[in-house]
Amino acid sequence: MSYLKRNNSSVSSTDGSQASSTMITGNKKSKQQPLVDALDGKQNGTQLFNAEDENGPDDMVLDLKTEGLGGESGPQAMALLGGGGTSGTAANLSRKKATPPQPGKRLVIKPFKDKPKLPANFEEVTWSKIKESVTAIHLKQPVSCSLEELYRAVEDLCLHKMAGSLYRHLQQECEMHVTVKLQSLVGQSPDAIVFLSYVEKCWQDHCDQMLMIRSIALYLDRTYVIQNSNVRSLWDMGLQLFRKHLSACPEVEHKTVMGLLRLIEKERMGETVDRTLLKNLLRMFSALGIYPESFEKPFVECTADFYATEGTRFMQQTDVPDYLKHVEGRLHEEHERCLLYLDASTRKPLIATAEKQLLERHTTAILDKGFSLLMDANRVSDLQRMYLLFSRVGAVELLRQSLSAYIKAAGHDVVMDEEKDKDMVPWLLDFKARLDTIWEESFFKNEAFANTIKDAFEYLINLRQNRPAELIAKFIDGKLRAGNKGTSEEELENTLDKVLILFRFIQGKDVFEAFYKKDLAKRLLLGKSASIDAEKSMITKLKTECGSQFTNKLEGMFKDIELSREINESFKQSSQARTKLPSGIEMSVHVLTTGYWPTYPPMDVMLPHELNVYQDIFKEFYLSKHSGRRLMWQNSLGHCVLKADFAKGKKELSVSLFQTVVLMLFNDAHRLSLQEIKDTTAIEDKELRRTLQSLACGKVRVLTKIPKGREVEDDDSFVFNDDFTAPLFRIKVNAIQLKETVEENTSTTERVFQDRQYQIDAAIVRIMKTRKVLSHTLLITELFQQLKFPIKPADLKKRIESLIDREYLERDKSNPQIYNYLA
């Protein structure tokens, strides 16, 4: 509604020239009647004044020339405005020709003479209308006025500087209503869900009503509130009032919070609850700004109590895999709860509380109770779950320590038990493969866990000094030996690669080298190698791993075999072979370089005349080619193929040289006693008994022992078994393989230790030659860094004393802890 009157304004027009024939006023008309009619002050509520009249300070002057009504076309424009007939137009045209160009006209707008005034009761009337509507909104009744009319009323009050009063009136009305509504909730239904629904209804009504009031008073919000920084918007004012009076009703607030907590606890227990109700009420707390203190703090405390009790109970009642699944499910539920109805700020403290009560308090118990079981059962998925959950509470280090302890404990019984030596290497390979799978799939290739597995395995394999290295070498020997059927080349390569991983953990690699060299020699000399390519592949792997110095002797063994093949070809074509060799015998000789091959103890045997002749002829041939060399025959490594005539047919027997010597005695005798055989062959007693046992008590019984039995006794005698039968023409008579004796092991170990002493001496001299003067502690430290095998400080001290005795070093006269190098 507007009370402004617009019928007192005035406008004047003037022609700027001295001739005033075109001057127009509101009381008389000029000859240009159409224009006067159009601008009649009485008809249009305006007055025309002469521009020559005195202008007031509030007059507004408009230049009509800029509107196309001045200049040369002025008279014509005036005529067009009048809208007259053709006579007027013709007159104007004639005047245009006769009259020179005139300056443009100006319009002057005069202010009102009387200032408009508002009615005395304007504010009361307008507020009464607005108040009536606000009350109707609060009571959910129809509003009598249109919303547009109410909006205009608010706008009029704001325009006439009554916005502050209007804001206060609105605040009072809203506060009265909020007070009544919240007070009405006191003492309501004791049922939590019903009470929460009342609170939700009250809050929803308040929000809807404040939105309606704000839409009516939007002009107030956009002018008065914006211009005054200390004044809240209507919506914020409504929130502040609700918060204020909710705090004034602690019973309502406490009952609401307790109801929410009870509802969430029911949901945790598996019951179905109204999530929309939870969501709306928690949004109310957030909108009121009391969510952190009023709800979140007690909610987190209740969560801690709930999960503390549940965690303890479940740890006692369930096994570790089920407990971990339960924890994983609980954490997922809490995350979903944050997404569905909790405030986003609650997620971090809520999840942290659940993790602490369900996981962090029980990490040690979980590991003690179930980690070993999971590892033993190879439960990859459960271990992965454990790793992920422990990662959330920073307990990965505990898990890593448990893994290390498990590897050491699991392997200790196998490595230290001599009865399990036969299965040690296969078990270690399988154990390492399982650990690698768990590391990749469960621990996500964590580098720290990889180092843990490496360190634990290195500790494990070196628990028994030298023995694991020896067993690994023997395992490789078993894989590379002929007769290892059912294994493809690809599978053999994969196995060798896996064994090489164990080899890396061995600290005493020189022990491995000694036993590997001994087994390789047997395979090469006895022709028992399954594949020369596989042998060379293994040598290449070792060379890559340890360098050429490590495999130098092994490669030299292969070279000797190749050279021996060439020597044998040359011998067969020589004149000595063609003229002096006995007929019916073929012999192949391996000439070995002493430094490359293992040291074999000499074993004497009285060979048949034919073999002695062959040996002498070959020795003559070889020394004629290589003067200055010495040949020493290793009878224990020889093997032969004999042609035997049995009653049911001829056979070929593949036997060792000792077996050959024994069997050839029966060409001249039918029955021989143990003592007679021993005197004739001069074979060492243990070796002879083993040889006779293989011929008379094994699977292929070429001889018959009298009396029968598994062992060879002093009084036994032997007869050639003429009734022997076998389906194959060539028969392999295996020698009885004795387990490696303690003496043989000791001998190999002593040779390794002797080699180590040479390496220690060389390292000490090398270091002292460079440093000239060095303290005992620094020398020991340098030696530990350079030597690649485990050594005790006491052994190093002995080698230093030995070098002092041999005058390579001397103690400093002023300080015995310092050594001087003697050039």
Short mmCIF file of N, CA and C in Angstrom, two decimals, residues 574-631:
data_model
loop_
_atom_site.label_atom_id
_atom_site.label_comp_id
_atom_site.label_asym_id
_atom_site.label_seq_id
_atom_site.Cartn_x
_atom_site.Cartn_y
_atom_site.Cartn_z
N SER A 574 96.78 -93.97 -30.98
CA SER A 574 98.24 -94.02 -30.84
C SER A 574 98.78 -95.42 -31.18
N SER A 575 100.09 -95.48 -31.43
CA SER A 575 100.73 -96.77 -31.76
C SER A 575 100.75 -97.70 -30.57
N GLN A 576 100.91 -97.14 -29.34
CA GLN A 576 100.92 -97.98 -28.15
C GLN A 576 99.60 -98.73 -28.01
N ALA A 577 98.50 -98.04 -28.25
CA ALA A 577 97.19 -98.67 -28.10
C ALA A 577 96.98 -99.75 -29.15
N ARG A 578 97.44 -99.49 -30.35
CA ARG A 578 97.20 -100.46 -31.44
C ARG A 578 98.06 -101.71 -31.29
N THR A 579 99.26 -101.58 -30.70
CA THR A 579 100.19 -102.72 -30.69
C THR A 579 100.29 -103.44 -29.36
N LYS A 580 100.08 -102.72 -28.26
CA LYS A 580 100.37 -103.31 -26.96
C LYS A 580 99.14 -103.67 -26.13
N LEU A 581 97.97 -103.09 -26.44
CA LEU A 581 96.79 -103.31 -25.60
C LEU A 581 96.31 -104.75 -25.72
N PRO A 582 95.94 -105.38 -24.58
CA PRO A 582 95.35 -106.72 -24.67
C PRO A 582 94.00 -106.66 -25.36
N SER A 583 93.65 -107.69 -26.07
CA SER A 583 92.40 -107.73 -26.82
C SER A 583 91.22 -107.98 -25.88
N GLY A 584 90.07 -107.52 -26.32
CA GLY A 584 88.84 -107.77 -25.56
C GLY A 584 88.59 -106.80 -24.43
N ILE A 585 89.43 -105.80 -24.29
CA ILE A 585 89.25 -104.82 -23.20
C ILE A 585 89.21 -103.42 -23.79
N GLU A 586 88.22 -102.64 -23.33
CA GLU A 586 88.16 -101.21 -23.67
C GLU A 586 88.23 -100.43 -22.37
N MET A 587 89.02 -99.41 -22.38
CA MET A 587 89.24 -98.66 -21.14
C MET A 587 89.21 -97.16 -21.42
N SER A 588 88.51 -96.43 -20.55
CA SER A 588 88.43 -94.97 -20.66
C SER A 588 89.00 -94.37 -19.39
N VAL A 589 89.89 -93.42 -19.54
CA VAL A 589 90.60 -92.84 -18.39
C VAL A 589 90.24 -91.36 -18.27
N HIS A 590 89.92 -90.91 -17.04
CA HIS A 590 89.73 -89.48 -16.75
C HIS A 590 90.98 -88.96 -16.08
N VAL A 591 91.61 -88.00 -16.72
CA VAL A 591 92.81 -87.37 -16.14
C VAL A 591 92.36 -86.10 -15.43
N LEU A 592 92.55 -86.03 -14.12
CA LEU A 592 92.03 -84.95 -13.29
C LEU A 592 93.16 -84.08 -12.75
N THR A 593 92.91 -82.79 -12.73
CA THR A 593 93.85 -81.85 -12.13
C THR A 593 93.63 -81.82 -10.63
N THR A 594 94.65 -82.05 -9.86
CA THR A 594 94.53 -82.21 -8.41
C THR A 594 93.89 -81.01 -7.74
N GLY A 595 94.20 -79.80 -8.16
CA GLY A 595 93.69 -78.60 -7.51
C GLY A 595 92.20 -78.40 -7.70
N TYR A 596 91.62 -78.95 -8.78
CA TYR A 596 90.21 -78.74 -9.05
C TYR A 596 89.32 -79.73 -8.31
N TRP A 597 89.80 -80.93 -8.09
CA TRP A 597 88.94 -82.02 -7.62
C TRP A 597 89.11 -82.23 -6.12
N PRO A 598 88.14 -82.87 -5.51
CA PRO A 598 88.28 -83.19 -4.08
C PRO A 598 89.46 -84.13 -3.85
N THR A 599 89.92 -84.13 -2.65
CA THR A 599 91.02 -85.04 -2.28
C THR A 599 90.44 -86.39 -1.88
N TYR A 600 90.88 -87.44 -2.59
CA TYR A 600 90.38 -88.78 -2.28
C TYR A 600 91.48 -89.59 -1.59
N PRO A 601 91.13 -90.29 -0.53
CA PRO A 601 92.16 -91.13 0.13
C PRO A 601 92.55 -92.31 -0.79
N PRO A 602 93.83 -92.60 -0.94
CA PRO A 602 94.24 -93.72 -1.81
C PRO A 602 93.76 -95.05 -1.24
N MET A 603 93.20 -95.89 -2.10
CA MET A 603 92.72 -97.22 -1.69
C MET A 603 93.41 -98.26 -2.57
N ASP A 604 94.23 -99.08 -1.94
CA ASP A 604 95.00 -100.08 -2.70
C ASP A 604 94.10 -101.27 -3.08
N VAL A 605 94.40 -101.82 -4.23
CA VAL A 605 93.70 -103.01 -4.70
C VAL A 605 94.62 -103.73 -5.70
N MET A 606 94.59 -105.02 -5.67
CA MET A 606 95.37 -105.81 -6.64
C MET A 606 94.50 -106.06 -7.86
N LEU A 607 94.79 -105.33 -8.92
CA LEU A 607 93.99 -105.41 -10.13
C LEU A 607 94.33 -106.67 -10.92
N PRO A 608 93.40 -107.13 -11.73
CA PRO A 608 93.71 -108.22 -12.66
C PRO A 608 94.83 -107.83 -13.61
N HIS A 609 95.55 -108.83 -14.11
CA HIS A 609 96.71 -108.59 -14.97
C HIS A 609 96.34 -107.72 -16.17
N GLU A 610 95.18 -107.97 -16.77
CA GLU A 610 94.80 -107.21 -17.98
C GLU A 610 94.67 -105.72 -17.68
N LEU A 611 94.09 -105.38 -16.51
CA LEU A 611 93.93 -103.96 -16.17
C LEU A 611 95.26 -103.31 -15.84
N ASN A 612 96.15 -104.06 -15.20
CA ASN A 612 97.47 -103.52 -14.90
C ASN A 612 98.23 -103.19 -16.18
N VAL A 613 98.13 -104.06 -17.16
CA VAL A 613 98.79 -103.83 -18.46
C VAL A 613 98.23 -102.58 -19.10
N TYR A 614 96.92 -102.44 -19.07
CA TYR A 614 96.27 -101.27 -19.70
C TYR A 614 96.74 -99.98 -19.00
N GLN A 615 96.79 -100.01 -17.67
CA GLN A 615 97.21 -98.81 -16.93
C GLN A 615 98.64 -98.42 -17.28
N ASP A 616 99.53 -99.41 -17.37
CA ASP A 616 100.92 -99.12 -17.69
C ASP A 616 101.07 -98.52 -19.08
N ILE A 617 100.33 -99.07 -20.06
CA ILE A 617 100.42 -98.55 -21.45
C ILE A 617 99.90 -97.11 -21.50
N PHE A 618 98.79 -96.83 -20.82
CA PHE A 618 98.22 -95.46 -20.84
C PHE A 618 99.18 -94.49 -20.16
N LYS A 619 99.79 -94.93 -19.04
CA LYS A 619 100.71 -94.05 -18.32
C LYS A 619 101.89 -93.70 -19.20
N GLU A 620 102.41 -94.71 -19.93
CA GLU A 620 103.53 -94.45 -20.85
C GLU A 620 103.13 -93.44 -21.91
N PHE A 621 101.94 -93.61 -22.49
CA PHE A 621 101.45 -92.68 -23.53
C PHE A 621 101.30 -91.27 -22.97
N TYR A 622 100.69 -91.14 -21.80
CA TYR A 622 100.39 -89.81 -21.26
C TYR A 622 101.66 -89.05 -20.89
N LEU A 623 102.60 -89.75 -20.24
CA LEU A 623 103.83 -89.07 -19.83
C LEU A 623 104.70 -88.70 -21.02
N SER A 624 104.53 -89.44 -22.13
CA SER A 624 105.27 -89.06 -23.34
C SER A 624 104.73 -87.76 -23.91
N LYS A 625 103.47 -87.50 -23.66
CA LYS A 625 102.86 -86.24 -24.13
C LYS A 625 103.07 -85.10 -23.15
N HIS A 626 103.06 -85.42 -21.84
CA HIS A 626 103.14 -84.38 -20.80
C HIS A 626 104.24 -84.77 -19.83
N SER A 627 105.45 -84.41 -20.15
CA SER A 627 106.58 -84.77 -19.28
C SER A 627 106.54 -83.93 -18.00
N GLY A 628 107.02 -84.51 -16.94
CA GLY A 628 107.08 -83.79 -15.67
C GLY A 628 105.83 -83.93 -14.83
N ARG A 629 104.81 -84.61 -15.32
CA ARG A 629 103.59 -84.81 -14.54
C ARG A 629 103.61 -86.19 -13.87
N ARG A 630 102.77 -86.30 -12.84
CA ARG A 630 102.71 -87.55 -12.10
C ARG A 630 101.27 -88.04 -12.08
N LEU A 631 101.07 -89.30 -12.43
CA LEU A 631 99.73 -89.88 -12.42
C LEU A 631 99.55 -90.74 -11.18
#
